[in-house]
PDB file of C-alpha atoms in Angstrom:
ATOM      1  CA  MET Q   1     -17.904  -8.516   6.093  1.00  0.00           C
ATOM      2  CA  ASN Q   2     -17.443 -11.097   3.385  1.00  0.00           C
ATOM      3  CA  ALA Q   3     -19.612 -13.838   4.568  1.00  0.00           C
ATOM      4  CA  LYS Q   4     -18.111 -16.550   2.809  1.00  0.00           C
ATOM      5  CA  LEU Q   5     -14.577 -15.720   4.252  1.00  0.00           C
ATOM      6  CA  GLY Q   6     -15.466 -14.601   7.676  1.00  0.00           C
ATOM      7  CA  ARG Q   7     -13.314 -11.422   7.073  1.00  0.00           C
ATOM      8  CA  ASP Q   8     -13.315  -8.142   5.051  1.00  0.00           C
ATOM      9  CA  VAL Q   9     -11.835  -8.154   1.611  1.00  0.00           C
ATOM     10  CA  PHE Q  10     -10.604  -5.190   0.099  1.00  0.00           C
ATOM     11  CA  PHE Q  11      -9.782  -4.280  -3.714  1.00  0.00           C
ATOM     12  CA  SER Q  12      -6.760  -1.945  -4.664  1.00  0.00           C
ATOM     13  CA  PHE Q  13      -7.538   0.770  -6.810  1.00  0.00           C
ATOM     14  CA  PHE Q  14      -4.021   0.543  -8.398  1.00  0.00           C
ATOM     15  CA  MET Q  15      -6.288  -1.253 -11.190  1.00  0.00           C
ATOM     16  CA  PHE Q  16      -7.829   1.952 -12.022  1.00  0.00           C
ATOM     17  CA  THR Q  17      -5.345   5.078 -10.771  1.00  0.00           C
ATOM     18  CA  ALA Q  18      -2.567   6.291  -8.626  1.00  0.00           C
ATOM     19  CA  ASP Q  19      -4.360   9.473  -8.140  1.00  0.00           C
ATOM     20  CA  LEU Q  20      -7.889  10.039  -7.016  1.00  0.00           C
ATOM     21  CA  ARG Q  21      -7.886  13.580  -7.973  1.00  0.00           C
ATOM     22  CA  PRO Q  22     -10.238  14.579  -5.137  1.00  0.00           C
ATOM     23  CA  GLU Q  23     -10.475  17.972  -6.728  1.00  0.00           C
ATOM     24  CA  ASP Q  24     -12.231  16.743 -10.001  1.00  0.00           C
ATOM     25  CA  ALA Q  25     -15.816  16.360  -9.484  1.00  0.00           C
ATOM     26  CA  GLY Q  26     -16.171  14.557 -13.100  1.00  0.00           C
ATOM     27  CA  TYR Q  27     -13.540  11.883 -12.105  1.00  0.00           C
ATOM     28  CA  SER Q  28     -15.295  11.378  -8.595  1.00  0.00           C
ATOM     29  CA  ARG Q  29     -18.278  10.034 -10.563  1.00  0.00           C
ATOM     30  CA  VAL Q  30     -16.186   7.605 -12.383  1.00  0.00           C
ATOM     31  CA  LEU Q  31     -14.528   6.394  -8.959  1.00  0.00           C
ATOM     32  CA  ILE Q  32     -18.229   6.104  -7.655  1.00  0.00           C
ATOM     33  CA  ASP Q  33     -19.268   3.816 -10.645  1.00  0.00           C
ATOM     34  CA  HIS Q  34     -16.368   1.652  -9.910  1.00  0.00           C
ATOM     35  CA  LEU Q  35     -16.973   1.458  -6.207  1.00  0.00           C
ATOM     36  CA  LYS Q  36     -20.896   0.368  -6.926  1.00  0.00           C
ATOM     37  CA  VAL Q  37     -19.815  -2.436  -9.133  1.00  0.00           C
ATOM     38  CA  LEU Q  38     -17.262  -3.783  -6.806  1.00  0.00           C
ATOM     39  CA  THR Q  39     -19.307  -3.618  -3.859  1.00  0.00           C
ATOM     40  CA  ASP Q  40     -22.096  -5.412  -5.477  1.00  0.00           C
ATOM     41  CA  MET Q  41     -19.495  -7.860  -6.514  1.00  0.00           C
ATOM     42  CA  GLY Q  42     -18.791  -8.567  -2.706  1.00  0.00           C
ATOM     43  CA  TYR Q  43     -15.931  -6.308  -1.713  1.00  0.00           C
ATOM     44  CA  ASP Q  44     -15.852  -4.858   1.664  1.00  0.00           C
ATOM     45  CA  GLY Q  45     -13.966  -1.973   1.142  1.00  0.00           C
ATOM     46  CA  PHE Q  46     -11.006  -0.574  -1.012  1.00  0.00           C
ATOM     47  CA  ASP Q  47      -7.355   0.692  -0.955  1.00  0.00           C
ATOM     48  CA  VAL Q  48      -6.451   3.923  -2.482  1.00  0.00           C
ATOM     49  CA  HIS Q  49      -3.348   5.745  -3.146  1.00  0.00           C
ATOM     50  CA  ILE Q  50      -2.999   9.049  -1.730  1.00  0.00           C
ATOM     51  CA  ALA Q  51      -0.833  10.710  -4.444  1.00  0.00           C
ATOM     52  CA  ALA Q  52       1.927  13.198  -3.348  1.00  0.00           C
ATOM     53  CA  GLN Q  53       1.379  16.859  -4.490  1.00  0.00           C
ATOM     54  CA  PRO Q  54       4.171  19.789  -4.956  1.00  0.00           C
ATOM     55  CA  THR Q  55       5.324  21.393  -1.795  1.00  0.00           C
ATOM     56  CA  SER Q  56       3.604  24.341  -2.874  1.00  0.00           C
ATOM     57  CA  VAL Q  57       0.338  22.708  -1.963  1.00  0.00           C
ATOM     58  CA  ASP Q  58      -1.177  23.180   1.467  1.00  0.00           C
ATOM     59  CA  HIS Q  59      -1.501  20.124   3.317  1.00  0.00           C
ATOM     60  CA  LYS Q  60      -4.584  21.194   5.068  1.00  0.00           C
ATOM     61  CA  LEU Q  61      -6.242  21.811   1.313  1.00  0.00           C
ATOM     62  CA  GLU Q  62      -5.554  18.196   0.603  1.00  0.00           C
ATOM     63  CA  VAL Q  63      -7.406  16.970   3.546  1.00  0.00           C
ATOM     64  CA  ASP Q  64     -10.240  19.285   2.888  1.00  0.00           C
ATOM     65  CA  ARG Q  65     -10.398  17.782  -0.467  1.00  0.00           C
ATOM     66  CA  TYR Q  66     -10.405  14.356   0.314  1.00  0.00           C
ATOM     67  CA  ALA Q  67     -12.973  15.183   2.973  1.00  0.00           C
ATOM     68  CA  GLY Q  68     -15.284  16.610   0.051  1.00  0.00           C
ATOM     69  CA  LEU Q  69     -14.541  13.254  -1.892  1.00  0.00           C
ATOM     70  CA  LYS Q  70     -15.680  11.257   0.938  1.00  0.00           C
ATOM     71  CA  LYS Q  71     -19.025  13.066   1.091  1.00  0.00           C
ATOM     72  CA  ALA Q  72     -19.617  12.747  -2.266  1.00  0.00           C
ATOM     73  CA  PHE Q  73     -19.183   8.781  -1.676  1.00  0.00           C
ATOM     74  CA  GLU Q  74     -21.687   9.094   0.948  1.00  0.00           C
ATOM     75  CA  ARG Q  75     -24.049  11.134  -0.952  1.00  0.00           C
ATOM     76  CA  ALA Q  76     -23.801   8.386  -3.750  1.00  0.00           C
ATOM     77  CA  GLY Q  77     -25.088   5.677  -1.061  1.00  0.00           C
ATOM     78  CA  LEU Q  78     -21.453   4.612  -0.205  1.00  0.00           C
ATOM     79  CA  ARG Q  79     -21.479   5.650   3.444  1.00  0.00           C
ATOM     80  CA  GLU Q  80     -20.684   2.208   4.657  1.00  0.00           C
ATOM     81  CA  VAL Q  81     -17.921   1.445   2.221  1.00  0.00           C
ATOM     82  CA  LYS Q  82     -14.289   0.999   4.000  1.00  0.00           C
ATOM     83  CA  PHE Q  83     -11.280   2.298   2.996  1.00  0.00           C
ATOM     84  CA  THR Q  84      -7.318   1.809   3.753  1.00  0.00           C
ATOM     85  CA  THR Q  85      -4.612   4.138   2.200  1.00  0.00           C
ATOM     86  CA  ASN Q  86      -1.417   3.444   0.358  1.00  0.00           C
ATOM     87  CA  VAL Q  87       1.126   6.249   1.011  1.00  0.00           C
ATOM     88  CA  GLY Q  88       4.828   6.448  -0.148  1.00  0.00           C
ATOM     89  CA  THR Q  89       7.617   8.953   0.972  1.00  0.00           C
ATOM     90  CA  THR Q  90       9.391  10.755  -1.711  1.00  0.00           C
ATOM     91  CA  ARG Q  91      12.692  12.495  -2.328  1.00  0.00           C
ATOM     92  CA  THR Q  92      11.238  15.754  -1.088  1.00  0.00           C
ATOM     93  CA  PHE Q  93       9.315  14.378   1.778  1.00  0.00           C
ATOM     94  CA  ASP Q  94      12.081  12.149   3.440  1.00  0.00           C
ATOM     95  CA  PRO Q  95      11.754  11.272   6.831  1.00  0.00           C
ATOM     96  CA  THR Q  96      15.358   9.464   6.686  1.00  0.00           C
ATOM     97  CA  SER Q  97      16.884  12.682   5.433  1.00  0.00           C
ATOM     98  CA  PRO Q  98      20.318  13.803   7.334  1.00  0.00           C
ATOM     99  CA  TYR Q  99      18.657  17.379   7.202  1.00  0.00           C
ATOM    100  CA  GLU Q 100      16.325  18.310  10.234  1.00  0.00           C
ATOM    101  CA  GLU Q 101      14.131  20.815   8.229  1.00  0.00           C
ATOM    102  CA  GLN Q 102      13.627  18.260   5.500  1.00  0.00           C
ATOM    103  CA  ARG Q 103      12.613  15.514   8.110  1.00  0.00           C
ATOM    104  CA  GLY Q 104      10.119  18.041   9.463  1.00  0.00           C
ATOM    105  CA  GLN Q 105       8.617  18.426   6.149  1.00  0.00           C
ATOM    106  CA  ALA Q 106       8.332  14.637   5.865  1.00  0.00           C
ATOM    107  CA  LEU Q 107       6.433  14.481   9.120  1.00  0.00           C
ATOM    108  CA  SER Q 108       4.080  17.142   8.129  1.00  0.00           C
ATOM    109  CA  TYR Q 109       3.403  15.323   4.787  1.00  0.00           C
ATOM    110  CA  LEU Q 110       2.847  11.836   6.779  1.00  0.00           C
ATOM    111  CA  LYS Q 111       0.645  13.467   9.429  1.00  0.00           C
ATOM    112  CA  SER Q 112      -1.454  14.570   6.476  1.00  0.00           C
ATOM    113  CA  ARG Q 113      -1.561  10.986   5.154  1.00  0.00           C
ATOM    114  CA  VAL Q 114      -2.948  10.250   8.449  1.00  0.00           C
ATOM    115  CA  ASP Q 115      -5.748  12.638   8.597  1.00  0.00           C
ATOM    116  CA  ILE Q 116      -6.592  11.746   4.707  1.00  0.00           C
ATOM    117  CA  THR Q 117      -6.855   7.919   5.911  1.00  0.00           C
ATOM    118  CA  ARG Q 118      -8.875   9.020   8.875  1.00  0.00           C
ATOM    119  CA  VAL Q 119     -11.114  11.120   6.813  1.00  0.00           C
ATOM    120  CA  LEU Q 120     -11.677   8.099   4.321  1.00  0.00           C
ATOM    121  CA  GLY Q 121     -11.720   5.340   6.453  1.00  0.00           C
ATOM    122  CA  GLY Q 122     -12.274   6.165  10.157  1.00  0.00           C
ATOM    123  CA  ASP Q 123     -10.619   3.353  12.171  1.00  0.00           C
ATOM    124  CA  SER Q 124      -8.360   2.332   9.358  1.00  0.00           C
ATOM    125  CA  ILE Q 125      -4.968   1.400   7.926  1.00  0.00           C
ATOM    126  CA  MET Q 126      -2.375   3.336   6.229  1.00  0.00           C
ATOM    127  CA  SER Q 127       0.109   1.119   4.451  1.00  0.00           C
ATOM    128  CA  GLY Q 128       2.815   1.583   1.957  1.00  0.00           C
ATOM    129  CA  PRO Q 129       6.658   2.022   1.630  1.00  0.00           C
ATOM    130  CA  PHE Q 130       6.882   5.240   3.759  1.00  0.00           C
ATOM    131  CA  ILE Q 131      10.142   4.803   5.390  1.00  0.00           C
ATOM    132  CA  TYR Q 132      12.724   5.358   3.034  1.00  0.00           C
ATOM    133  CA  PRO Q 133      11.757   7.132  -0.462  1.00  0.00           C
ATOM    134  CA  TYR Q 134       9.944   5.012  -2.836  1.00  0.00           C
ATOM    135  CA  GLY Q 135      12.210   4.435  -5.915  1.00  0.00           C
ATOM    136  CA  VAL Q 136      15.059   6.691  -4.712  1.00  0.00           C
ATOM    137  CA  PHE Q 137      18.364   4.738  -5.193  1.00  0.00           C
ATOM    138  CA  PRO Q 138      21.334   6.466  -3.721  1.00  0.00           C
ATOM    139  CA  VAL Q 139      24.549   7.166  -5.641  1.00  0.00           C
ATOM    140  CA  THR Q 140      27.954   7.976  -4.611  1.00  0.00           C
ATOM    141  CA  ASP Q 141      29.722  11.544  -5.387  1.00  0.00           C
ATOM    142  CA  THR Q 142      30.771  10.257  -8.462  1.00  0.00           C
ATOM    143  CA  ASP Q 143      27.088   8.987  -9.522  1.00  0.00           C
ATOM    144  CA  GLU Q 144      28.105   5.179  -8.873  1.00  0.00           C
ATOM    145  CA  PRO Q 145      24.930   3.293  -7.563  1.00  0.00           C
ATOM    146  CA  ILE Q 146      25.197   2.022  -4.247  1.00  0.00           C
ATOM    147  CA  TRP Q 147      24.313  -1.802  -3.649  1.00  0.00           C
ATOM    148  CA  SER Q 148      24.808  -4.800  -1.419  1.00  0.00           C
ATOM    149  CA  ASP Q 149      26.942  -4.242   1.723  1.00  0.00           C
ATOM    150  CA  ALA Q 150      27.452  -0.439   0.918  1.00  0.00           C
ATOM    151  CA  LEU Q 151      23.920  -0.131   0.619  1.00  0.00           C
ATOM    152  CA  GLN Q 152      22.973  -1.773   3.838  1.00  0.00           C
ATOM    153  CA  ASP Q 153      25.636   0.333   5.635  1.00  0.00           C
ATOM    154  CA  TRP Q 154      24.451   3.369   3.917  1.00  0.00           C
ATOM    155  CA  MET Q 155      21.005   2.702   4.971  1.00  0.00           C
ATOM    156  CA  LYS Q 156      21.965   2.571   9.117  1.00  0.00           C
ATOM    157  CA  PRO Q 157      22.301   6.288   9.587  1.00  0.00           C
ATOM    158  CA  ARG Q 158      18.989   6.927   7.366  1.00  0.00           C
ATOM    159  CA  TYR Q 159      17.054   4.456   9.853  1.00  0.00           C
ATOM    160  CA  ASP Q 160      18.580   6.376  12.811  1.00  0.00           C
ATOM    161  CA  ALA Q 161      17.468   9.791  11.520  1.00  0.00           C
ATOM    162  CA  ALA Q 162      13.798   8.384  11.013  1.00  0.00           C
ATOM    163  CA  ARG Q 163      13.306   7.268  14.289  1.00  0.00           C
ATOM    164  CA  SER Q 164      12.057  10.398  16.075  1.00  0.00           C
ATOM    165  CA  VAL Q 165       9.859  11.324  12.887  1.00  0.00           C
ATOM    166  CA  PHE Q 166       8.187   7.783  13.483  1.00  0.00           C
ATOM    167  CA  GLU Q 167       7.862   8.022  16.941  1.00  0.00           C
ATOM    168  CA  GLU Q 168       5.971  11.258  16.464  1.00  0.00           C
ATOM    169  CA  LEU Q 169       4.044   9.993  13.799  1.00  0.00           C
ATOM    170  CA  LEU Q 170       2.736   6.758  15.475  1.00  0.00           C
ATOM    171  CA  GLU Q 171       1.713   8.918  18.655  1.00  0.00           C
ATOM    172  CA  TYR Q 172      -0.287  11.257  16.129  1.00  0.00           C
ATOM    173  CA  ALA Q 173      -1.704   8.126  14.427  1.00  0.00           C
ATOM    174  CA  ALA Q 174      -2.845   6.216  17.549  1.00  0.00           C
ATOM    175  CA  ALA Q 175      -4.570   9.307  18.670  1.00  0.00           C
ATOM    176  CA  ARG Q 176      -6.652   9.236  15.516  1.00  0.00           C
ATOM    177  CA  GLU Q 177      -7.136   5.543  15.555  1.00  0.00           C
ATOM    178  CA  VAL Q 178      -5.103   4.970  12.357  1.00  0.00           C
ATOM    179  CA  ARG Q 179      -2.725   2.033  12.283  1.00  0.00           C
ATOM    180  CA  LEU Q 180       0.568   2.357  10.344  1.00  0.00           C
ATOM    181  CA  ALA Q 181       1.688  -0.625   8.321  1.00  0.00           C
ATOM    182  CA  VAL Q 182       4.961  -0.478   6.773  1.00  0.00           C
ATOM    183  CA  GLU Q 183       5.339  -2.587   3.444  1.00  0.00           C
ATOM    184  CA  PRO Q 184       8.593  -3.787   2.457  1.00  0.00           C
ATOM    185  CA  VAL Q 185       8.860  -3.779  -1.260  1.00  0.00           C
ATOM    186  CA  LYS Q 186      11.201  -5.811  -3.715  1.00  0.00           C
ATOM    187  CA  SER Q 187      14.941  -4.469  -4.112  1.00  0.00           C
ATOM    188  CA  TRP Q 188      14.576  -3.616  -7.765  1.00  0.00           C
ATOM    189  CA  GLU Q 189      11.841  -1.180  -7.220  1.00  0.00           C
ATOM    190  CA  THR Q 190      13.286   0.657  -4.139  1.00  0.00           C
ATOM    191  CA  PRO Q 191      16.101   0.521  -1.657  1.00  0.00           C
ATOM    192  CA  PRO Q 192      15.650  -1.095   1.819  1.00  0.00           C
ATOM    193  CA  PRO Q 193      13.542  -2.124   3.780  1.00  0.00           C
ATOM    194  CA  ASN Q 194      12.896  -5.037   1.344  1.00  0.00           C
ATOM    195  CA  MET Q 195      12.039  -7.627   3.774  1.00  0.00           C
ATOM    196  CA  VAL Q 196       9.540  -7.948   6.486  1.00  0.00           C
ATOM    197  CA  SER Q 197      12.566  -8.550   9.025  1.00  0.00           C
ATOM    198  CA  GLU Q 198      13.939  -5.333   8.045  1.00  0.00           C
ATOM    199  CA  VAL Q 199      10.591  -3.536   8.941  1.00  0.00           C
ATOM    200  CA  LEU Q 200      10.258  -5.437  12.156  1.00  0.00           C
ATOM    201  CA  ASP Q 201      13.909  -4.665  13.157  1.00  0.00           C
ATOM    202  CA  PHE Q 202      13.227  -0.810  12.609  1.00  0.00           C
ATOM    203  CA  LEU Q 203       9.899  -0.910  14.370  1.00  0.00           C
ATOM    204  CA  GLU Q 204      11.337  -2.637  17.296  1.00  0.00           C
ATOM    205  CA  CYS Q 205      13.848   0.064  17.920  1.00  0.00           C
ATOM    206  CA  LEU Q 206      11.267   2.910  18.141  1.00  0.00           C
ATOM    207  CA  ASP Q 207      10.258   4.031  21.658  1.00  0.00           C
ATOM    208  CA  HIS Q 208       6.612   3.354  20.643  1.00  0.00           C
ATOM    209  CA  PRO Q 209       4.642   0.005  21.073  1.00  0.00           C
ATOM    210  CA  GLN Q 210       2.498   0.506  18.199  1.00  0.00           C
ATOM    211  CA  GLY Q 211       3.304   0.444  14.224  1.00  0.00           C
ATOM    212  CA  GLY Q 212       3.086  -2.602  12.134  1.00  0.00           C
ATOM    213  CA  VAL Q 213       3.929  -4.373   8.991  1.00  0.00           C
ATOM    214  CA  THR Q 214       2.077  -5.293   5.876  1.00  0.00           C
ATOM    215  CA  ILE Q 215       2.910  -8.620   4.186  1.00  0.00           C
ATOM    216  CA  ASP Q 216       2.550  -8.829   0.532  1.00  0.00           C
ATOM    217  CA  THR Q 217       2.643 -12.212  -1.257  1.00  0.00           C
ATOM    218  CA  ALA Q 218       4.299 -10.778  -4.469  1.00  0.00           C
ATOM    219  CA  GLN Q 219       6.945  -9.359  -2.452  1.00  0.00           C
ATOM    220  CA  VAL Q 220       7.648 -12.448  -0.192  1.00  0.00           C
ATOM    221  CA  VAL Q 221       8.140 -14.560  -3.497  1.00  0.00           C
ATOM    222  CA  MET Q 222      10.297 -11.948  -5.178  1.00  0.00           C
ATOM    223  CA  GLU Q 223      12.157 -10.771  -2.322  1.00  0.00           C
ATOM    224  CA  SER Q 224      12.443 -12.942   0.950  1.00  0.00           C
ATOM    225  CA  GLN Q 225      14.778 -14.963   3.080  1.00  0.00           C
ATOM    226  CA  GLY Q 226      12.746 -18.338   2.148  1.00  0.00           C
ATOM    227  CA  PRO Q 227       9.829 -19.920   3.822  1.00  0.00           C
ATOM    228  CA  SER Q 228      11.326 -20.656   6.973  1.00  0.00           C
ATOM    229  CA  VAL Q 229      12.187 -17.196   7.955  1.00  0.00           C
ATOM    230  CA  LEU Q 230       8.798 -16.054   6.579  1.00  0.00           C
ATOM    231  CA  LYS Q 231       7.068 -18.318   9.021  1.00  0.00           C
ATOM    232  CA  GLU Q 232       9.594 -16.786  11.939  1.00  0.00           C
ATOM    233  CA  ASN Q 233       8.561 -13.275  10.839  1.00  0.00           C
ATOM    234  CA  VAL Q 234       4.792 -14.055  10.912  1.00  0.00           C
ATOM    235  CA  ALA Q 235       5.172 -15.515  14.242  1.00  0.00           C
ATOM    236  CA  ARG Q 236       7.289 -12.456  15.091  1.00  0.00           C
ATOM    237  CA  ALA Q 237       4.901  -9.892  14.165  1.00  0.00           C
ATOM    238  CA  THR Q 238       1.942 -11.864  15.577  1.00  0.00           C
ATOM    239  CA  ARG Q 239       3.809 -12.023  18.914  1.00  0.00           C
ATOM    240  CA  GLN Q 240       4.128  -8.232  18.951  1.00  0.00           C
ATOM    241  CA  ASP Q 241       0.587  -7.654  17.411  1.00  0.00           C
ATOM    242  CA  ARG Q 242       2.297  -6.071  14.540  1.00  0.00           C
ATOM    243  CA  LEU Q 243       0.715  -8.000  11.523  1.00  0.00           C
ATOM    244  CA  TYR Q 244      -1.701  -5.348  10.600  1.00  0.00           C
ATOM    245  CA  TYR Q 245      -2.360  -5.833   6.748  1.00  0.00           C
ATOM    246  CA  VAL Q 246      -2.052  -8.741   4.154  1.00  0.00           C
ATOM    247  CA  HIS Q 247      -2.122  -8.185   0.694  1.00  0.00           C
ATOM    248  CA  ILE Q 248      -3.001 -10.808  -2.040  1.00  0.00           C
ATOM    249  CA  SER Q 249      -0.838 -10.081  -5.137  1.00  0.00           C
ATOM    250  CA  ALA Q 250       0.566 -12.088  -8.019  1.00  0.00           C
ATOM    251  CA  PRO Q 251       4.459 -12.017  -8.763  1.00  0.00           C
ATOM    252  CA  ASP Q 252       3.775  -9.809 -11.860  1.00  0.00           C
ATOM    253  CA  ARG Q 253       1.264  -7.802 -10.068  1.00  0.00           C
ATOM    254  CA  GLY Q 254      -1.320  -8.847 -12.608  1.00  0.00           C
ATOM    255  CA  ALA Q 255      -4.281 -11.153 -12.340  1.00  0.00           C
ATOM    256  CA  VAL Q 256      -4.375 -13.334  -9.183  1.00  0.00           C
ATOM    257  CA  LYS Q 257      -6.674 -16.161 -10.612  1.00  0.00           C
ATOM    258  CA  ASP Q 258      -4.346 -19.048 -11.525  1.00  0.00           C
ATOM    259  CA  SER Q 259      -1.187 -17.033 -10.507  1.00  0.00           C
ATOM    260  CA  TRP Q 260       2.005 -18.020  -8.529  1.00  0.00           C
ATOM    261  CA  VAL Q 261       0.428 -16.591  -5.364  1.00  0.00           C
ATOM    262  CA  PRO Q 262       1.921 -18.594  -2.463  1.00  0.00           C
ATOM    263  CA  TRP Q 263      -1.572 -19.961  -1.089  1.00  0.00           C
ATOM    264  CA  ASP Q 264      -0.068 -22.478   0.977  1.00  0.00           C
ATOM    265  CA  VAL Q 265       1.914 -19.981   3.037  1.00  0.00           C
ATOM    266  CA  LEU Q 266      -1.195 -17.920   3.329  1.00  0.00           C
ATOM    267  CA  SER Q 267      -3.299 -21.153   4.672  1.00  0.00           C
ATOM    268  CA  ARG Q 268      -0.577 -22.229   6.782  1.00  0.00           C
ATOM    269  CA  GLU Q 269       1.163 -19.456   8.367  1.00  0.00           C
ATOM    270  CA  ILE Q 270      -1.073 -16.343   8.049  1.00  0.00           C
ATOM    271  CA  GLU Q 271      -4.813 -17.639   7.986  1.00  0.00           C
ATOM    272  CA  PRO Q 272      -4.725 -18.958  11.488  1.00  0.00           C
ATOM    273  CA  VAL Q 273      -3.278 -15.881  13.078  1.00  0.00           C
ATOM    274  CA  TYR Q 274      -4.166 -12.948  11.215  1.00  0.00           C
ATOM    275  CA  ARG Q 275      -7.628 -11.176  11.928  1.00  0.00           C
ATOM    276  CA  GLY Q 276      -7.348  -8.332   9.570  1.00  0.00           C
ATOM    277  CA  PRO Q 277      -8.888  -7.634   5.979  1.00  0.00           C
ATOM    278  CA  TYR Q 278      -7.060  -9.217   2.968  1.00  0.00           C
ATOM    279  CA  LEU Q 279      -6.501  -6.931  -0.006  1.00  0.00           C
ATOM    280  CA  ILE Q 280      -6.450  -8.160  -3.439  1.00  0.00           C
ATOM    281  CA  GLU Q 281      -3.889  -6.083  -5.169  1.00  0.00           C
ATOM    282  CA  VAL Q 282      -3.429  -5.783  -8.986  1.00  0.00           C
ATOM    283  CA  PHE Q 283      -1.451  -2.981 -10.697  1.00  0.00           C
ATOM    284  CA  ASN Q 284      -3.000  -2.428 -13.975  1.00  0.00           C
ATOM    285  CA  ALA Q 285      -0.584  -1.478 -16.953  1.00  0.00           C
ATOM    286  CA  ILE Q 286      -1.430   2.282 -16.825  1.00  0.00           C
ATOM    287  CA  PRO Q 287       0.845   5.484 -15.967  1.00  0.00           C
ATOM    288  CA  PRO Q 288       2.695   5.397 -14.090  1.00  0.00           C
ATOM    289  CA  PHE Q 289       3.056   1.837 -13.282  1.00  0.00           C
ATOM    290  CA  ASP Q 290       3.472   0.696 -16.865  1.00  0.00           C
ATOM    291  CA  SER Q 291       6.847   2.560 -17.317  1.00  0.00           C
ATOM    292  CA  SER Q 292       7.670   2.257 -13.498  1.00  0.00           C
ATOM    293  CA  MET Q 293       7.328  -1.493 -13.178  1.00  0.00           C
ATOM    294  CA  ARG Q 294       8.307  -1.918 -16.964  1.00  0.00           C
ATOM    295  CA  MET Q 295       5.021  -4.025 -17.875  1.00  0.00           C
ATOM    296  CA  ALA Q 296       5.074  -5.663 -21.043  1.00  0.00           C
ATOM    297  CA  ARG Q 297       1.577  -7.418 -20.629  1.00  0.00           C
ATOM    298  CA  ARG Q 298      -1.692  -5.524 -21.954  1.00  0.00           C
ATOM    299  CA  ARG Q 299      -3.807  -3.643 -19.806  1.00  0.00           C
ATOM    300  CA  PHE Q 300      -7.002  -4.547 -18.475  1.00  0.00           C
ATOM    301  CA  TRP Q 301      -9.621  -2.299 -19.904  1.00  0.00           C
ATOM    302  CA  ARG Q 302     -11.507  -0.167 -17.348  1.00  0.00           C
ATOM    303  CA  PRO Q 303     -15.155  -0.008 -18.001  1.00  0.00           C
ATOM    304  CA  GLY Q 304     -16.320   3.754 -18.188  1.00  0.00           C
ATOM    305  CA  GLU Q 305     -12.767   4.991 -18.837  1.00  0.00           C
ATOM    306  CA  ASP Q 306     -11.419   2.656 -21.563  1.00  0.00           C
ATOM    307  CA  ASP Q 307     -13.037   1.628 -24.767  1.00  0.00           C
ATOM    308  CA  PRO Q 308     -14.307  -2.195 -24.470  1.00  0.00           C
ATOM    309  CA  VAL Q 309     -11.728  -4.775 -25.839  1.00  0.00           C
ATOM    310  CA  PRO Q 310     -13.401  -7.576 -27.314  1.00  0.00           C
ATOM    311  CA  GLY Q 311     -11.810 -11.026 -25.906  1.00  0.00           C
ATOM    312  CA  ARG Q 312      -9.737  -9.355 -23.382  1.00  0.00           C
ATOM    313  CA  ASP Q 313     -10.522  -9.128 -19.804  1.00  0.00           C
ATOM    314  CA  SER Q 314     -11.960  -6.148 -18.107  1.00  0.00           C
ATOM    315  CA  ALA Q 315     -10.675  -4.769 -14.796  1.00  0.00           C
ATOM    316  CA  TYR Q 316     -14.040  -5.993 -13.629  1.00  0.00           C
ATOM    317  CA  ASP Q 317     -13.492  -9.603 -14.899  1.00  0.00           C
ATOM    318  CA  VAL Q 318     -10.301  -9.697 -13.009  1.00  0.00           C
ATOM    319  CA  ALA Q 319     -11.602  -8.557  -9.822  1.00  0.00           C
ATOM    320  CA  ARG Q 320     -14.244 -10.878  -9.930  1.00  0.00           C
ATOM    321  CA  ALA Q 321     -12.130 -13.951 -10.601  1.00  0.00           C
ATOM    322  CA  ALA Q 322      -9.864 -12.643  -7.908  1.00  0.00           C
ATOM    323  CA  LEU Q 323     -12.361 -12.769  -5.173  1.00  0.00           C
ATOM    324  CA  GLU Q 324     -13.507 -16.120  -6.261  1.00  0.00           C
ATOM    325  CA  GLU Q 325     -10.143 -17.447  -6.303  1.00  0.00           C
ATOM    326  CA  LEU Q 326      -9.274 -15.974  -2.761  1.00  0.00           C
ATOM    327  CA  ARG Q 327     -12.680 -17.632  -1.522  1.00  0.00           C
ATOM    328  CA  GLU Q 328     -11.719 -21.056  -2.982  1.00  0.00           C
ATOM    329  CA  LYS Q 329      -8.145 -20.994  -1.764  1.00  0.00           C
ATOM    330  CA  THR Q 330      -9.016 -20.224   1.690  1.00  0.00           C
ATOM    331  CA  ALA Q 331     -12.184 -22.295   2.163  1.00  0.00           C
TER     332      ALA Q 331
END
C-alpha cells in the first residue's frame, strides 16, 4: 500500500502496450523491466489489457499463457506485485447479440478473462467496457449511423439480451473472487453505456447482487450529466457497494500532472467513501491508440523500447510526475 496515500496506487500499461504477448518470452523481459522501475517508483500494482484473440485460439491456451507470464514475473522477484485487468468485448464476442450462439461465445470469452484476471491478480478487479462491444457503432440496413433517441431505443433489447450472460458471468467471477467493474466510456469512442448512471441501471436489473462500476475522471469530464448527477451516482454506487474502481486520467488521456483532472470531485465526492485502489491511466500515442483515439500529441518514449528523445518526457517521467501529483492533490 502506498504509505503516503493510505491505499494502493496502480499504473496502467496502456502507457506501453495494448497486448502483453504472454507467449513472447523476449517481450516478457521488457515488461519485467518496466514493472521493476515502476514498483521502485512507488506503484503498488498495474492494470493490464487482455487483448482479444481470433476465435481459432483456444481460451484455455490463453489462460495457460498468462499463467506462464505470471510465473515469469514471480521468478523475476515480482511475486507481491498486484494486477487488475482491462477487458473489452468485440464484434465477435458480443454478449448483447440477438443470437444465442454468439452470446454463448461471448460468455466463454468473458469467463476466460475472469480466469486470466484470477491468474494474474488473485483477488482482483476486471474492468473495462465489456457490456456492448467497444467501438462497434450500429447502422441501419442502409448503412446510416444510429444516434440519439434511435440509439438509446436500439440499445434496450441489447441490454435485455445481455442480462442472462452477465448473471452467469457474475456468479462465475464471484466464485473466483474476481470483481467485475464495468467502465462507461464516452460516446465518440463507443456506443452506450457512456455514463455511470447507465451502468448502474443495467446492474440493478440483474438477478445478482454483485457487479460494480468504474469511475474514470476523463470519462466523467467528457461525457456526464454534470457534477450534481455525478455526486448522486457516487452516492448510489456507494450505497449498493458497487464503486469498485477509480481511474485518474486526463481528458486528453495524456500526462496527469497539471492536467484538467477534476481533483475537487475526487477529493469531495470519491475520497471520503471509496476504499479501493486508484489507477493512474495514461494512453500513450502507440498503436492502436494513436489512430483509434486520433492522437495528435507526440509519444512519450518508452525506455528499453524506443530511442531516447532529448528534451521530451519519457514514460517513466510521466509516471513519476503523476504519482507525485496524486499524492499532492489528495493530501
